[in-house]
């Protein structure tokens, strides 16, 4: 009997909510107004299965018209999956109101506990193992999983049945004896999903809250002993007495926040602020903070509304071949560890009274808390006119300290204006994360407003860039002599790239991504490290690899990715490499890769599993002569001559040139010393970009924070491009006609320059755009590849992520001769400034008589607030904070000088 009771407790506490990746608070009020109790007649489609297209269908799972007669009644019903084939649930839409329903749970199993149309859930839910797929409570809004992620059902391994459990807490709404048909609608697809979603539940089963006690902590912790999982959302749950619930990953004594939230807010899934990976040996921990004030008896964990619960739901995805659909933790295996829990775990989160949702009814309060989290000011604040920095500080809120520094350092004005304006565009871009598919009319309006705001900010960005003075920069240009001019396409004006938010490749998550390139078919090629990592133990003081005993990487390290839908078209490179690094593709489609552990360069046929076509260097033997490399970083192959250039590397500071057959020709470069390195000196030449029609080779001189370009025939230094906004590092570069793309590195301790991408006019070296991702964030962007249509891919070696950015350009395009003779100039007519736009900019810069009150503008649009830009829809995105998150990360390139303090391993 005790075992049955324990099982019942486990089933009762699986209380969750919809997978709401729109920011739940931003849509809660609108959703609350549209939900209502079902009438006496059950509402819903006439048939439960509705085809969407050749691969997708919807499934409507509803209670068959029930009338609970007692509070805290649990009813269950089942529905068989209408196909024997494997399918994936990608969308959940609740069909319920908290006026009648306390919560709903959807389980997957192979056999339900009953074959009746519905039954009391104390008879059980599933006859076999039950996996929770979905949960809903407190009018949480509908949701959709991120692209490429789905809950697997059917087939040989997935569940054959869905079991819906509905908890009717307060039955006062059933005084008219109406019949309830609450439930959930699912969107399923037969298309295989590369990543499988799952749920990890941390819950307390033995917490006791003494009556009247002000603070009671309930702690849960377990060791994680599975394949890596990647957390992308979390959801908290308690009843009335819960104040705040916090979840963490603990690794080597370091606490990394998964999420913390008030359980009195709508109980939807909230996206993690930054991606959190959980690996074998980590500890997952959670704390619920309760108060016993107002109670006259002890409160225990249980399934009724007078009991309490302490639940943290972690939503994750795993690679399909290792996927586990459901895991639980009900113990506290490391209680002493909680002495070091971050203090934030015991700080309650402010809750606006009209956002609090009580059992069976809405708790409304006429007197609003003016200091609450989401309070809007009653009167519009007029921003100071004519002061650019005051305006931006008002708009950005949390960046006032940075604005203050910029304001009183006039020499930094140009850089700061560019950075802050770009940050506005980036913040607004975060808000426009809508998905394809049907929308409610209100959502159309909200999305339209977001797009309007984004477009106006981008217009401001364009206008600002045309009138502000050229930014302070350091670069030298060596112009060709008269008569030696070569044709170069020059880009000026507005060229903007932003993340392709509908591209699912961001969720591929291979190993550490070290290289990205494009093949002749414009497919994306990724070079990654599988389960190997470069850390402080990888090499000895003589650069000899120390982890040879691990053997080569046992999975394909080269992936060919469809640029449109991110499906893996082809893979290779199994059992060849130890620590992959650089990747390039020649005009014939051959792969050129470097391995820093092997100290070698390889030429590979993409269509052959045979031995490499060419190998340069000696395996596991670092050196600096004509036959050896020392941690080579990148390769570039001249499309006209077939000449091979190798950047070598971490422990050699040189560029080595070989013939197409691999014969040594020459080398140049030397190690830099001091703070002002001379031309031709390197500190980790990390990335190469050929400019064939100009016969130039450009090098990302990583630790010197600059780009150097050389003539390929004479090896003569041509130019240096160096900007203050690069910070101390330039990791990678990529060239397309007229444009040079780059990514920098994470700022050193105390530095201000953020990690980001840059678009530069190749002729002048001027930065014409900067960019960052919306989903997740740059941590160590390690390589970059650009196509001639303006599409850009960035691979990150710490977040194991590849992003796709697309061009939204309306640019001036001029053909010029490098000798300085202008031949023709063609301007895009769309780039001409309208008079009204000019007046707006004049007001922005204090030249007009009035003033553009952007605070009023944002506040007048639904979902926006003036202070810090309230975040809107996220729909599965891992949002990036504007400040450095301080999260732990892998120290990858240990041959380079390290910032202080040293980062922890993750």
Coordinates of N, CA and C in Angstrom, one line a residue, residues 330-404:
X330 N 14.2 13.4 -6.8 CA 13.4 13.6 -5.6 C 14.1 13.6 -4.3
X331 N 15.5 13.7 -4.4 CA 16.3 13.6 -3.2 C 17.1 14.9 -3.0
X332 N 17.8 14.9 -1.9 CA 18.9 16.0 -1.7 C 20.1 15.3 -1.4
X333 N 20.9 14.9 -2.4 CA 22.1 14.0 -2.1 C 23.3 14.8 -1.6
X334 N 23.3 16.1 -1.8 CA 24.4 16.9 -1.3 C 23.9 18.1 -0.5
X335 N 23.3 17.8 0.7 CA 22.7 18.9 1.5 C 23.7 20.0 1.9
X336 N 24.9 19.6 2.2 CA 25.9 20.6 2.6 C 26.3 21.6 1.5
X337 N 26.1 21.2 0.3 CA 26.4 22.1 -0.8 C 25.6 23.4 -0.8
X338 N 24.4 23.4 -0.2 CA 23.5 24.5 -0.2 C 23.9 25.6 0.7
X339 N 25.0 25.4 1.4 CA 25.6 26.5 2.2 C 26.2 27.6 1.3
X340 N 26.5 27.2 0.0 CA 27.1 28.1 -0.9 C 26.2 28.5 -2.0
X341 N 24.9 28.2 -1.9 CA 23.9 28.6 -2.9 C 23.9 30.1 -3.0
X342 N 23.9 30.7 -4.2 CA 23.8 32.1 -4.4 C 22.7 32.8 -3.6
X343 N 23.0 34.0 -3.0 CA 22.0 34.6 -2.2 C 20.7 34.9 -2.9
X344 N 20.7 35.0 -4.3 CA 19.5 35.4 -5.0 C 18.4 34.3 -4.8
X345 N 18.8 33.1 -4.5 CA 17.8 32.0 -4.4 C 16.8 32.3 -3.2
X346 N 17.2 33.2 -2.3 CA 16.3 33.5 -1.2 C 15.7 34.9 -1.3
X347 N 15.8 35.5 -2.4 CA 15.2 36.8 -2.6 C 13.9 36.7 -3.4
X348 N 12.8 37.1 -2.8 CA 11.5 37.0 -3.5 C 11.5 37.9 -4.7
X349 N 10.7 37.5 -5.7 CA 10.6 38.2 -6.9 C 9.3 39.1 -6.8
X350 N 9.4 40.4 -7.1 CA 8.1 41.2 -7.0 C 7.1 40.7 -8.0
X351 N 5.8 40.7 -7.5 CA 4.7 40.2 -8.4 C 3.6 41.3 -8.3
X352 N 3.2 41.7 -9.5 CA 2.1 42.7 -9.6 C 0.8 42.0 -9.1
X353 N 0.0 42.6 -8.3 CA -1.2 42.0 -7.8 C -2.1 41.4 -8.9
X354 N -2.3 42.1 -10.0 CA -3.3 41.5 -11.0 C -2.6 40.5 -11.8
X355 N -1.4 40.1 -11.6 CA -0.8 39.0 -12.3 C -0.9 37.7 -11.4
X356 N -1.2 37.8 -10.1 CA -1.3 36.7 -9.3 C -2.5 35.9 -9.6
X357 N -2.4 34.6 -9.8 CA -3.5 33.7 -10.2 C -3.8 32.7 -9.0
X358 N -5.0 32.8 -8.5 CA -5.3 31.9 -7.3 C -6.1 30.8 -7.8
X359 N -6.3 29.7 -7.0 CA -7.0 28.5 -7.3 C -8.5 28.9 -7.5
X360 N -9.0 28.6 -8.7 CA -10.4 28.7 -8.9 C -10.9 30.1 -9.3
X361 N -10.1 31.1 -9.1 CA -10.5 32.5 -9.5 C -9.3 33.4 -9.7
X362 N -9.6 34.5 -10.2 CA -8.5 35.5 -10.5 C -8.5 36.5 -9.3
X363 N -7.3 36.7 -8.8 CA -7.2 37.7 -7.7 C -6.9 39.1 -8.3
X364 N -7.9 39.9 -8.3 CA -7.7 41.2 -8.9 C -7.6 42.3 -7.8
X365 N -6.8 43.3 -8.0 CA -6.7 44.4 -7.1 C -6.8 45.7 -7.8
X366 N -7.7 46.5 -7.3 CA -7.8 47.8 -7.9 C -6.7 48.8 -7.7
X367 N -6.1 48.7 -6.5 CA -5.0 49.6 -6.2 C -3.7 48.9 -6.6
X368 N -3.1 49.4 -7.7 CA -1.9 48.8 -8.3 C -0.7 49.2 -7.5
X369 N 0.2 48.3 -7.4 CA 1.5 48.5 -6.8 C 2.4 49.3 -7.7
X370 N 2.6 50.6 -7.3 CA 3.3 51.5 -8.2 C 4.8 51.1 -8.4
X371 N 5.3 50.3 -7.5 CA 6.7 49.9 -7.6 C 6.8 48.5 -8.1
X372 N 5.8 47.9 -8.6 CA 5.8 46.5 -9.0 C 6.6 46.3 -10.3
X373 N 6.9 45.0 -10.6 CA 7.8 44.7 -11.7 C 7.4 45.2 -13.0
X374 N 6.1 45.2 -13.3 CA 5.7 45.5 -14.6 C 4.9 46.8 -14.7
X375 N 5.0 47.7 -13.7 CA 4.2 48.9 -13.6 C 4.6 49.8 -14.7
X376 N 3.7 50.4 -15.5 CA 3.9 51.4 -16.4 C 3.6 52.8 -15.8
X377 N 4.4 53.8 -16.1 CA 4.0 55.1 -15.6 C 2.7 55.6 -16.1
X378 N 2.0 56.4 -15.3 CA 0.7 56.9 -15.7 C 0.8 58.1 -16.7
X379 N 2.0 58.8 -16.6 CA 2.1 60.0 -17.4 C 3.4 59.8 -18.2
X380 N 3.3 60.2 -19.5 CA 4.5 60.0 -20.4 C 5.6 60.9 -19.9
X381 N 6.8 60.3 -19.9 CA 8.0 61.1 -19.5 C 8.6 61.7 -20.8
X382 N 8.8 63.0 -20.8 CA 9.4 63.6 -22.0 C 10.9 63.5 -21.8
X383 N 11.6 62.9 -22.8 CA 13.0 62.7 -22.7 C 13.7 64.0 -23.0
X384 N 14.9 64.2 -22.5 CA 15.6 65.4 -22.7 C 15.9 65.6 -24.2
X385 N 15.7 66.8 -24.7 CA 15.9 67.0 -26.1 C 17.3 67.5 -26.4
X386 N 17.8 67.0 -27.5 CA 19.1 67.5 -27.9 C 20.3 66.9 -27.3
X387 N 20.2 66.0 -26.4 CA 21.3 65.3 -25.8 C 21.2 63.8 -26.2
X388 N 22.1 63.4 -27.1 CA 22.0 62.1 -27.7 C 22.2 61.0 -26.6
X389 N 23.1 61.3 -25.7 CA 23.5 60.3 -24.7 C 22.4 60.1 -23.6
X390 N 21.8 61.3 -23.3 CA 20.6 61.2 -22.3 C 19.5 60.4 -22.9
X391 N 19.3 60.6 -24.2 CA 18.2 59.9 -24.9 C 18.5 58.4 -24.9
X392 N 19.7 58.0 -25.3 CA 20.0 56.6 -25.3 C 20.0 55.9 -23.9
X393 N 20.5 56.7 -22.9 CA 20.5 56.1 -21.6 C 19.1 55.9 -21.1
X394 N 18.2 56.8 -21.5 CA 16.8 56.6 -21.1 C 16.2 55.3 -21.8
X395 N 16.6 55.1 -23.1 CA 16.1 54.0 -23.8 C 16.6 52.7 -23.3
X396 N 17.9 52.7 -23.0 CA 18.6 51.5 -22.7 C 18.6 51.1 -21.2
X397 N 18.3 52.1 -20.4 CA 18.2 51.9 -18.9 C 19.4 51.3 -18.3
X398 N 19.6 50.0 -18.5 CA 20.7 49.3 -17.8 C 22.1 49.7 -18.2
X399 N 22.1 50.5 -19.4 CA 23.4 50.9 -19.9 C 23.8 52.3 -19.5
X400 N 23.1 52.9 -18.5 CA 23.4 54.3 -18.1 C 24.8 54.5 -17.7
X401 N 25.4 53.5 -17.1 CA 26.8 53.7 -16.6 C 27.7 53.7 -17.8
X402 N 27.5 52.9 -18.8 CA 28.3 52.9 -20.1 C 28.1 54.3 -20.8
X403 N 26.8 54.7 -20.9 CA 26.5 56.0 -21.5 C 27.3 57.1 -20.8
X404 N 27.3 57.1 -19.5 CA 27.9 58.1 -18.7 C 29.4 58.2 -19.1

